[in-house]
PDB file of C-alpha atoms and ligand atoms in Angstrom:
ATOM      1  CA  MET A 763      64.607 -70.487 -75.865  1.00 49.00           C
ATOM      2  CA  LEU A 764      66.266 -67.101 -75.369  1.00 53.00           C
ATOM      3  CA  ARG A 765      65.282 -64.640 -78.019  1.00 44.00           C
ATOM      4  CA  GLU A 766      67.617 -61.715 -78.039  1.00 45.00           C
ATOM      5  CA  ASP A 767      67.825 -61.507 -81.831  1.00 40.00           C
ATOM      6  CA  GLY A 768      64.115 -61.547 -82.586  1.00 40.00           C
ATOM      7  CA  ALA A 769      64.345 -64.841 -84.450  1.00 40.00           C
ATOM      8  CA  PRO A 770      61.386 -67.177 -84.074  1.00 38.00           C
ATOM      9  CA  ASP A 771      62.158 -69.853 -81.540  1.00 44.00           C
ATOM     10  CA  HIS A 772      59.832 -72.712 -82.322  1.00 37.00           C
ATOM     11  CA  GLY A 773      62.480 -75.384 -81.862  1.00 37.00           C
ATOM     12  CA  HIS A 774      62.917 -74.995 -78.154  1.00 36.00           C
ATOM     13  CA  PRO A 775      64.812 -77.825 -76.647  1.00 40.00           C
ATOM     14  CA  HIS A 776      62.407 -79.610 -74.344  1.00 40.00           C
ATOM     15  CA  PRO A 777      61.704 -83.178 -75.388  1.00 40.00           C
ATOM     16  CA  ASP A 778      58.305 -82.711 -73.750  1.00 47.00           C
ATOM     17  CA  PRO A 779      57.227 -79.069 -73.804  1.00 49.00           C
ATOM     18  CA  HIS A 780      54.739 -79.661 -71.058  1.00 51.00           C
ATOM     19  CA  PRO A 781      56.457 -81.926 -68.543  1.00 55.00           C
ATOM     20  CA  HIS A 782      54.511 -81.362 -65.395  1.00 59.00           C
ATOM     21  CA  PRO A 783      51.639 -82.689 -63.402  1.00 53.00           C
ATOM     22  CA  HIS A 784      48.515 -82.260 -65.463  1.00 53.00           C
ATOM     23  CA  GLY A 785      48.013 -85.995 -65.137  1.00 48.00           C
ATOM     24  CA  ARG A 786      49.604 -88.829 -63.305  1.00 49.00           C
ATOM     25  CA  LEU A 787      51.442 -91.276 -65.526  1.00 47.00           C
ATOM     26  CA  ARG A 788      52.604 -94.163 -63.433  1.00 46.00           C
ATOM     27  CA  PRO A 789      55.192 -96.297 -65.175  1.00 44.00           C
ATOM     28  CA  GLY A 790      56.644 -99.387 -63.594  1.00 45.00           C
ATOM     29  CA  GLY A 791      55.085-102.388 -61.975  1.00 44.00           C
ATOM     30  CA  ALA A 792      54.166-103.471 -58.495  1.00 48.00           C
ATOM     31  CA  GLY A 793      56.064-101.968 -55.610  1.00 51.00           C
ATOM     32  CA  GLY A 794      58.145 -99.274 -57.278  1.00 55.00           C
ATOM     33  CA  THR A 795      55.675 -96.649 -58.366  1.00 58.00           C
ATOM     34  CA  VAL A 796      57.365 -93.363 -59.191  1.00 65.00           C
ATOM     35  CA  THR A 797      55.271 -90.610 -60.711  1.00 78.00           C
ATOM     36  CA  ILE A 798      56.533 -88.601 -63.642  1.00 78.00           C
ATOM     37  CA  GLU A 799      55.553 -85.458 -61.774  1.00 79.00           C
ATOM     38  CA  GLN A 800      57.827 -86.317 -58.853  1.00 85.00           C
ATOM     39  CA  LYS A 801      60.779 -86.845 -61.194  1.00 87.00           C
ATOM     40  CA  VAL A 802      60.180 -83.625 -63.104  1.00 89.00           C
ATOM     41  CA  LEU A 803      59.760 -81.559 -59.957  1.00 91.00           C
ATOM     42  CA  ALA A 804      62.733 -83.214 -58.235  1.00 93.00           C
ATOM     43  CA  LYS A 805      64.984 -82.379 -61.189  1.00 95.00           C
ATOM     44  CA  ASN A 806      63.643 -78.840 -61.226  1.00 97.00           C
ATOM     45  CA  ASP A 807      64.219 -78.436 -57.484  1.00 96.00           C
ATOM     46  CA  LEU A 808      67.838 -79.539 -57.872  1.00 97.00           C
ATOM     47  CA  LEU A 809      68.481 -76.965 -60.612  1.00 98.00           C
ATOM     48  CA  ALA A 810      66.610 -74.315 -58.623  1.00 98.00           C
ATOM     49  CA  GLU A 811      68.849 -74.944 -55.626  1.00 98.00           C
ATOM     50  CA  ARG A 812      71.901 -74.435 -57.847  1.00 98.00           C
ATOM     51  CA  ASN A 813      70.431 -71.159 -59.117  1.00 98.00           C
ATOM     52  CA  ARG A 814      69.781 -70.098 -55.518  1.00 98.00           C
ATOM     53  CA  THR A 815      73.398 -70.787 -54.544  1.00 98.00           C
ATOM     54  CA  TRP A 816      74.714 -69.053 -57.671  1.00 98.00           C
ATOM     55  CA  MET A 817      72.681 -65.928 -56.921  1.00 98.00           C
ATOM     56  CA  SER A 818      73.400 -65.986 -53.207  1.00 98.00           C
ATOM     57  CA  ASP A 819      77.165 -66.095 -53.914  1.00 97.00           C
ATOM     58  CA  ARG A 820      76.745 -62.880 -55.900  1.00 97.00           C
ATOM     59  CA  GLY A 821      74.273 -61.149 -53.625  1.00 97.00           C
ATOM     60  CA  VAL A 822      71.627 -61.324 -56.363  1.00 98.00           C
ATOM     61  CA  VAL A 823      68.031 -61.381 -55.117  1.00 98.00           C
ATOM     62  CA  ALA A 824      65.400 -62.765 -57.488  1.00 98.00           C
ATOM     63  CA  VAL A 825      61.686 -62.047 -57.143  1.00 98.00           C
ATOM     64  CA  ASN A 826      59.240 -64.156 -59.168  1.00 98.00           C
ATOM     65  CA  LEU A 827      56.101 -62.254 -60.329  1.00 98.00           C
ATOM     66  CA  MET A 828      53.081 -64.392 -61.153  1.00 98.00           C
ATOM     67  CA  SER A 829      49.514 -63.576 -62.155  1.00 98.00           C
ATOM     68  CA  SER A 830      46.874 -64.222 -64.765  1.00 98.00           C
ATOM     69  CA  PRO A 831      47.487 -62.531 -68.137  1.00 98.00           C
ATOM     70  CA  GLY A 832      46.806 -58.811 -68.007  1.00 98.00           C
ATOM     71  CA  ALA A 833      46.934 -58.306 -64.217  1.00 98.00           C
ATOM     72  CA  GLY A 834      49.683 -55.749 -64.725  1.00 98.00           C
ATOM     73  CA  LYS A 835      53.018 -57.544 -64.230  1.00 98.00           C
ATOM     74  CA  THR A 836      54.863 -55.742 -67.000  1.00 98.00           C
ATOM     75  CA  THR A 837      53.364 -52.360 -66.128  1.00 98.00           C
ATOM     76  CA  LEU A 838      54.409 -52.803 -62.489  1.00 98.00           C
ATOM     77  CA  LEU A 839      57.884 -53.775 -63.673  1.00 98.00           C
ATOM     78  CA  GLU A 840      58.171 -50.772 -65.978  1.00 98.00           C
ATOM     79  CA  ARG A 841      57.457 -48.514 -63.001  1.00 98.00           C
ATOM     80  CA  ALA A 842      59.630 -50.439 -60.552  1.00 98.00           C
ATOM     81  CA  VAL A 843      62.759 -50.635 -62.675  1.00 97.00           C
ATOM     82  CA  THR A 844      62.469 -46.918 -63.421  1.00 96.00           C
ATOM     83  CA  ASP A 845      61.868 -45.968 -59.773  1.00 96.00           C
ATOM     84  CA  LEU A 846      64.424 -48.376 -58.244  1.00 95.00           C
ATOM     85  CA  GLY A 847      67.163 -48.310 -60.874  1.00 87.00           C
ATOM     86  CA  GLY A 848      68.990 -45.483 -59.116  1.00 88.00           C
ATOM     87  CA  ARG A 849      69.050 -47.338 -55.783  1.00 89.00           C
ATOM     88  CA  ARG A 850      70.541 -50.717 -56.797  1.00 93.00           C
ATOM     89  CA  PRO A 851      71.296 -52.638 -59.999  1.00 96.00           C
ATOM     90  CA  VAL A 852      68.079 -54.083 -61.434  1.00 97.00           C
ATOM     91  CA  ALA A 853      67.628 -56.652 -64.197  1.00 98.00           C
ATOM     92  CA  VAL A 854      64.562 -58.424 -65.580  1.00 98.00           C
ATOM     93  CA  VAL A 855      63.737 -61.875 -66.958  1.00 98.00           C
ATOM     94  CA  GLU A 856      60.604 -61.838 -69.108  1.00 98.00           C
ATOM     95  CA  GLY A 857      58.682 -65.088 -69.604  1.00 98.00           C
ATOM     96  CA  ASP A 858      56.033 -65.520 -72.291  1.00 97.00           C
ATOM     97  CA  GLN A 859      54.994 -68.292 -74.615  1.00 96.00           C
ATOM     98  CA  GLU A 860      55.801 -66.172 -77.669  1.00 97.00           C
ATOM     99  CA  THR A 861      57.036 -62.722 -78.694  1.00 97.00           C
ATOM    100  CA  ARG A 862      59.563 -60.360 -77.192  1.00 97.00           C
ATOM    101  CA  LEU A 863      56.991 -57.627 -76.626  1.00 98.00           C
ATOM    102  CA  ASP A 864      57.405 -57.441 -72.838  1.00 97.00           C
ATOM    103  CA  ALA A 865      61.214 -57.463 -73.039  1.00 97.00           C
ATOM    104  CA  ASP A 866      60.977 -54.582 -75.521  1.00 98.00           C
ATOM    105  CA  ARG A 867      58.823 -52.638 -73.037  1.00 98.00           C
ATOM    106  CA  ILE A 868      61.381 -53.174 -70.278  1.00 98.00           C
ATOM    107  CA  ARG A 869      64.337 -52.408 -72.568  1.00 98.00           C
ATOM    108  CA  ARG A 870      62.818 -49.021 -73.378  1.00 98.00           C
ATOM    109  CA  THR A 871      63.291 -48.082 -69.707  1.00 97.00           C
ATOM    110  CA  GLY A 872      67.029 -48.731 -70.087  1.00 97.00           C
ATOM    111  CA  CYS A 873      66.972 -51.801 -67.822  1.00 97.00           C
ATOM    112  CA  ALA A 874      68.886 -54.996 -68.638  1.00 97.00           C
ATOM    113  CA  VAL A 875      66.403 -57.662 -69.743  1.00 98.00           C
ATOM    114  CA  VAL A 876      66.242 -61.061 -71.373  1.00 98.00           C
ATOM    115  CA  GLN A 877      63.147 -62.655 -72.920  1.00 98.00           C
ATOM    116  CA  VAL A 878      62.486 -66.356 -72.406  1.00 97.00           C
ATOM    117  CA  ASN A 879      59.926 -67.937 -74.732  1.00 97.00           C
ATOM    118  CA  THR A 880      58.417 -71.158 -73.438  1.00 97.00           C
ATOM    119  CA  GLY A 881      56.623 -72.209 -76.643  1.00 96.00           C
ATOM    120  CA  ALA A 882      53.848 -74.589 -75.620  1.00 95.00           C
ATOM    121  CA  GLY A 883      55.005 -74.476 -71.991  1.00 95.00           C
ATOM    122  CA  CYS A 884      52.937 -72.514 -69.493  1.00 96.00           C
ATOM    123  CA  HIS A 885      55.586 -71.649 -66.883  1.00 97.00           C
ATOM    124  CA  LEU A 886      59.246 -70.824 -66.422  1.00 98.00           C
ATOM    125  CA  ASP A 887      61.406 -73.545 -64.898  1.00 97.00           C
ATOM    126  CA  ALA A 888      64.770 -73.644 -63.194  1.00 98.00           C
ATOM    127  CA  GLU A 889      66.630 -74.627 -66.350  1.00 98.00           C
ATOM    128  CA  MET A 890      65.242 -71.599 -68.195  1.00 98.00           C
ATOM    129  CA  MET A 891      66.172 -69.451 -65.211  1.00 98.00           C
ATOM    130  CA  ARG A 892      69.734 -70.818 -65.281  1.00 98.00           C
ATOM    131  CA  ASP A 893      70.053 -69.949 -68.988  1.00 98.00           C
ATOM    132  CA  ALA A 894      68.584 -66.497 -68.341  1.00 98.00           C
ATOM    133  CA  LEU A 895      71.097 -65.906 -65.529  1.00 98.00           C
ATOM    134  CA  THR A 896      73.923 -66.885 -67.878  1.00 97.00           C
ATOM    135  CA  ALA A 897      72.649 -64.543 -70.587  1.00 97.00           C
ATOM    136  CA  LEU A 898      72.029 -61.613 -68.224  1.00 97.00           C
ATOM    137  CA  SER A 899      75.020 -62.055 -65.923  1.00 97.00           C
ATOM    138  CA  PRO A 900      73.438 -59.723 -63.337  1.00 97.00           C
ATOM    139  CA  ALA A 901      75.758 -57.375 -61.462  1.00 96.00           C
ATOM    140  CA  GLU A 902      76.754 -58.117 -57.861  1.00 96.00           C
ATOM    141  CA  GLY A 903      73.915 -57.116 -55.518  1.00 96.00           C
ATOM    142  CA  SER A 904      71.287 -56.936 -58.266  1.00 97.00           C
ATOM    143  CA  LEU A 905      67.562 -57.140 -57.793  1.00 97.00           C
ATOM    144  CA  LEU A 906      66.413 -59.590 -60.463  1.00 98.00           C
ATOM    145  CA  MET A 907      62.727 -59.302 -61.298  1.00 98.00           C
ATOM    146  CA  VAL A 908      61.219 -62.305 -63.078  1.00 98.00           C
ATOM    147  CA  GLU A 909      57.912 -62.040 -64.932  1.00 98.00           C
ATOM    148  CA  ASN A 910      56.517 -65.560 -65.201  1.00 98.00           C
ATOM    149  CA  VAL A 911      54.139 -66.802 -67.908  1.00 98.00           C
ATOM    150  CA  GLY A 912      50.637 -65.482 -67.241  1.00 98.00           C
ATOM    151  CA  ASN A 913      48.456 -68.021 -65.490  1.00 97.00           C
ATOM    152  CA  LEU A 914      47.515 -68.862 -61.914  1.00 98.00           C
ATOM    153  CA  VAL A 915      48.284 -72.585 -62.051  1.00 97.00           C
ATOM    154  CA  CYS A 916      51.579 -73.995 -63.336  1.00 95.00           C
ATOM    155  CA  PRO A 917      54.094 -71.299 -62.300  1.00 97.00           C
ATOM    156  CA  ALA A 918      53.267 -72.006 -58.639  1.00 96.00           C
ATOM    157  CA  LEU A 919      54.773 -75.493 -58.887  1.00 95.00           C
ATOM    158  CA  PHE A 920      58.189 -74.605 -60.291  1.00 97.00           C
ATOM    159  CA  ASP A 921      60.865 -73.200 -58.025  1.00 98.00           C
ATOM    160  CA  LEU A 922      63.290 -71.036 -60.001  1.00 98.00           C
ATOM    161  CA  GLY A 923      65.713 -70.459 -57.132  1.00 98.00           C
ATOM    162  CA  GLU A 924      64.089 -67.120 -56.375  1.00 98.00           C
ATOM    163  CA  ARG A 925      64.139 -65.393 -52.991  1.00 98.00           C
ATOM    164  CA  SER A 926      60.405 -64.625 -53.008  1.00 98.00           C
ATOM    165  CA  LYS A 927      57.211 -65.023 -54.941  1.00 98.00           C
ATOM    166  CA  VAL A 928      54.815 -62.156 -55.620  1.00 98.00           C
ATOM    167  CA  VAL A 929      51.298 -62.941 -56.825  1.00 98.00           C
ATOM    168  CA  ILE A 930      49.388 -60.133 -58.496  1.00 98.00           C
ATOM    169  CA  ILE A 931      45.624 -60.028 -58.770  1.00 98.00           C
ATOM    170  CA  SER A 932      43.861 -57.094 -60.370  1.00 98.00           C
ATOM    171  CA  VAL A 933      40.517 -55.759 -59.232  1.00 98.00           C
ATOM    172  CA  THR A 934      38.824 -56.755 -62.489  1.00 98.00           C
ATOM    173  CA  GLU A 935      39.422 -60.467 -61.819  1.00 98.00           C
ATOM    174  CA  GLY A 936      36.999 -61.024 -58.929  1.00 97.00           C
ATOM    175  CA  THR A 937      37.565 -61.572 -55.226  1.00 98.00           C
ATOM    176  CA  ASP A 938      37.211 -65.353 -55.423  1.00 98.00           C
ATOM    177  CA  LYS A 939      40.485 -66.097 -57.213  1.00 98.00           C
ATOM    178  CA  PRO A 940      42.483 -67.000 -54.058  1.00 98.00           C
ATOM    179  CA  LEU A 941      39.865 -69.680 -53.341  1.00 98.00           C
ATOM    180  CA  LYS A 942      39.841 -71.002 -56.913  1.00 98.00           C
ATOM    181  CA  TYR A 943      43.628 -71.034 -57.318  1.00 98.00           C
ATOM    182  CA  PRO A 944      44.760 -71.848 -53.764  1.00 98.00           C
ATOM    183  CA  TYR A 945      48.169 -73.302 -54.706  1.00 97.00           C
ATOM    184  CA  MET A 946      49.235 -70.069 -56.324  1.00 98.00           C
ATOM    185  CA  PHE A 947      48.064 -67.869 -53.462  1.00 98.00           C
ATOM    186  CA  ALA A 948      49.462 -70.264 -50.851  1.00 98.00           C
ATOM    187  CA  ALA A 949      52.897 -70.000 -52.487  1.00 98.00           C
ATOM    188  CA  ALA A 950      52.960 -66.186 -52.323  1.00 98.00           C
ATOM    189  CA  ASP A 951      55.223 -64.216 -50.001  1.00 98.00           C
ATOM    190  CA  LEU A 952      53.408 -61.062 -51.085  1.00 98.00           C
ATOM    191  CA  ILE A 953      50.105 -60.439 -52.849  1.00 98.00           C
ATOM    192  CA  LEU A 954      49.668 -57.222 -54.804  1.00 98.00           C
ATOM    193  CA  ILE A 955      46.075 -56.204 -55.519  1.00 99.00           C
ATOM    194  CA  ASN A 956      46.640 -54.081 -58.622  1.00 99.00           C
ATOM    195  CA  LYS A 957      44.518 -51.548 -60.546  1.00 98.00           C
ATOM    196  CA  SER A 958      43.160 -49.905 -57.405  1.00 98.00           C
ATOM    197  CA  ASP A 959      42.350 -46.870 -59.568  1.00 98.00           C
ATOM    198  CA  LEU A 960      39.520 -48.956 -61.086  1.00 98.00           C
ATOM    199  CA  LEU A 961      37.888 -49.792 -57.722  1.00 98.00           C
ATOM    200  CA  PRO A 962      35.129 -47.146 -58.118  1.00 98.00           C
ATOM    201  CA  HIS A 963      34.040 -48.839 -61.349  1.00 98.00           C
ATOM    202  CA  VAL A 964      34.094 -52.543 -60.449  1.00 98.00           C
ATOM    203  CA  ASP A 965      32.468 -54.867 -57.950  1.00 97.00           C
ATOM    204  CA  PHE A 966      35.578 -55.871 -55.997  1.00 98.00           C
ATOM    205  CA  ASP A 967      35.825 -56.022 -52.212  1.00 98.00           C
ATOM    206  CA  VAL A 968      39.497 -55.619 -51.221  1.00 98.00           C
ATOM    207  CA  GLU A 969      38.943 -56.801 -47.644  1.00 98.00           C
ATOM    208  CA  GLN A 970      37.089 -59.899 -48.767  1.00 98.00           C
ATOM    209  CA  CYS A 971      39.849 -60.719 -51.244  1.00 98.00           C
ATOM    210  CA  GLU A 972      42.383 -60.369 -48.415  1.00 98.00           C
ATOM    211  CA  ARG A 973      40.301 -62.689 -46.236  1.00 98.00           C
ATOM    212  CA  HIS A 974      40.186 -65.279 -49.029  1.00 98.00           C
ATOM    213  CA  ALA A 975      43.941 -64.981 -49.511  1.00 98.00           C
ATOM    214  CA  ARG A 976      44.597 -65.432 -45.794  1.00 98.00           C
ATOM    215  CA  SER A 977      42.336 -68.488 -45.686  1.00 98.00           C
ATOM    216  CA  VAL A 978      44.936 -70.285 -47.848  1.00 98.00           C
ATOM    217  CA  ASN A 979      48.020 -68.357 -46.654  1.00 98.00           C
ATOM    218  CA  PRO A 980      47.448 -66.889 -43.168  1.00 98.00           C
ATOM    219  CA  ASP A 981      50.643 -64.820 -42.837  1.00 96.00           C
ATOM    220  CA  VAL A 982      50.882 -63.435 -46.374  1.00 98.00           C
ATOM    221  CA  ARG A 983      51.491 -59.705 -46.832  1.00 98.00           C
ATOM    222  CA  VAL A 984      48.877 -57.990 -48.989  1.00 98.00           C
ATOM    223  CA  LEU A 985      49.320 -54.555 -50.568  1.00 98.00           C
ATOM    224  CA  THR A 986      46.868 -52.634 -52.719  1.00 98.00           C
ATOM    225  CA  VAL A 987      48.516 -50.741 -55.564  1.00 98.00           C
ATOM    226  CA  SER A 988      47.944 -49.049 -58.882  1.00 98.00           C
ATOM    227  CA  ALA A 989      50.676 -49.359 -61.474  1.00 98.00           C
ATOM    228  CA  THR A 990      48.946 -46.584 -63.403  1.00 98.00           C
ATOM    229  CA  THR A 991      48.632 -43.901 -60.706  1.00 98.00           C
ATOM    230  CA  GLY A 992      51.500 -45.127 -58.506  1.00 98.00           C
ATOM    231  CA  GLU A 993      49.257 -45.535 -55.446  1.00 98.00           C
ATOM    232  CA  GLY A 994      50.804 -47.925 -52.913  1.00 98.00           C
ATOM    233  CA  LEU A 995      53.957 -48.574 -54.910  1.00 98.00           C
ATOM    234  CA  ALA A 996      56.215 -47.080 -52.205  1.00 98.00           C
ATOM    235  CA  HIS A 997      55.101 -49.870 -49.856  1.00 98.00           C
ATOM    236  CA  TRP A 998      55.976 -52.453 -52.511  1.00 98.00           C
ATOM    237  CA  TYR A 999      59.400 -50.879 -52.946  1.00 98.00           C
ATOM    238  CA  ASP A1000      59.934 -51.018 -49.159  1.00 98.00           C
ATOM    239  CA  TRP A1001      59.066 -54.717 -49.260  1.00 98.00           C
ATOM    240  CA  LEU A1002      61.485 -55.270 -52.159  1.00 97.00           C
ATOM    241  CA  ALA A1003      64.241 -53.503 -50.219  1.00 96.00           C
ATOM    242  CA  GLU A1004      63.721 -56.018 -47.385  1.00 96.00           C
ATOM    243  CA  GLN A1005      64.340 -58.964 -49.756  1.00 94.00           C
ATOM    244  CA  ARG A1006      68.090 -59.347 -49.268  1.00 83.00           C
TER     245      ARG A1006
HETATM  246  N1  LIG B1111      43.694 -48.985 -64.895  1.00 86.93           N
HETATM  247  C1  LIG B1111      44.827 -49.694 -64.741  1.00 86.93           C
HETATM  248  N2  LIG B1111      45.297 -50.412 -65.770  1.00 86.93           N
HETATM  249  C2  LIG B1111      46.449 -51.116 -65.573  1.00 86.93           C
HETATM  250  C3  LIG B1111      47.143 -51.109 -64.346  1.00 86.93           C
HETATM  251  N3  LIG B1111      48.220 -51.921 -64.467  1.00 86.93           N
HETATM  252  C4  LIG B1111      48.187 -52.387 -65.714  1.00 86.93           C
HETATM  253  N4  LIG B1111      47.133 -51.909 -66.403  1.00 86.93           N
HETATM  254  C5  LIG B1111      46.739 -52.197 -67.786  1.00 86.93           C
HETATM  255  O1  LIG B1111      46.420 -53.580 -67.883  1.00 86.93           O
HETATM  256  C6  LIG B1111      46.802 -54.079 -69.157  1.00 86.93           C
HETATM  257  C7  LIG B1111      47.702 -55.296 -68.992  1.00 86.93           C
HETATM  258  O2  LIG B1111      48.899 -54.874 -68.330  1.00 86.93           O
HETATM  259  P1  LIG B1111      50.251 -55.690 -68.459  1.00 86.93           P
HETATM  260  O3  LIG B1111      51.238 -55.003 -67.595  1.00 86.93           O
HETATM  261  O4  LIG B1111      50.631 -55.913 -69.878  1.00 86.93           O
HETATM  262  O5  LIG B1111      49.822 -57.091 -67.792  1.00 86.93           O
HETATM  263  P2  LIG B1111      50.607 -58.495 -67.719  1.00 86.93           P
HETATM  264  O6  LIG B1111      50.024 -59.366 -68.779  1.00 86.93           O
HETATM  265  O7  LIG B1111      50.323 -59.028 -66.352  1.00 86.93           O
HETATM  266  O8  LIG B1111      52.064 -58.209 -67.924  1.00 86.93           O
HETATM  267  C8  LIG B1111      47.480 -52.925 -69.886  1.00 86.93           C
HETATM  268  O9  LIG B1111      46.532 -52.321 -70.735  1.00 86.93           O
HETATM  269  C9  LIG B1111      47.876 -51.983 -68.763  1.00 86.93           C
HETATM  270  O10 LIG B1111      47.938 -50.641 -69.165  1.00 86.93           O
HETATM  271  C10 LIG B1111      46.607 -50.306 -63.278  1.00 86.93           C
HETATM  272  O11 LIG B1111      47.139 -50.231 -62.148  1.00 86.93           O
HETATM  273  N5  LIG B1111      45.450 -49.629 -63.522  1.00 86.93           N
HETATM  274 MG1  LIG B1112      53.447 -59.010 -69.287  1.00 86.93          MG
END
């Protein structure tokens, strides 16, 4: 699963690479119906709680970044680890189905990073997070930034033991995404609307997107940023500093 040496990792250890609720398999007979999804999520929640305790004991704060592919997670991380590295220890967990491309981008900034490849899986889970924590061994008081696998569905379901969830939507994706993917936007502690530098060129109404987001998550914080120009990033860094 962890690819630090660049070796292909096709034999990753899950018996079922996709063990989560795309369907409802209901084994067992009358009376005792237990769904596979409940078992998978219950096991994940247990491991996530252990991760949370492990990190809390060390003053490590994990933030889980989720978005569709290409919204700008890695670019935001490249900026953040460079801008925040002098203030507190920062480390990164990179999640992708294949390749170590994103980890290489983060490593070039000088930040500690580990790549997790999920193979056919479409999300990080608490077991992967535990292995990543072991591999990274983040310093006391670290900010641990986690880039989840790019999609707006499955990562919302799997607690990693993180302190907070950040959902990123870019202005090229359309204002309706909070309505179409309500579970993801409902799970967010913070929504970043990224690529604000492109607003003059696209049909995207920031206020309407915020309204849609608040219709599924009334109290969520929303910040508009550009990872390219740096607009709004200071507010994101202030928010990150509050996550202790
Ligand atoms: N114009 C613009 N492009 C951006 C911005 N953030 C990211 N990108 C571009 O969007 C593409 C995908 O970014 P990446 O960080 O790899 O997205 P990820 O898949 O979510 O990690 C790259 O070509 C980035 O240069 C931004 O704020 N403005
Ligand atoms: Mg990325």
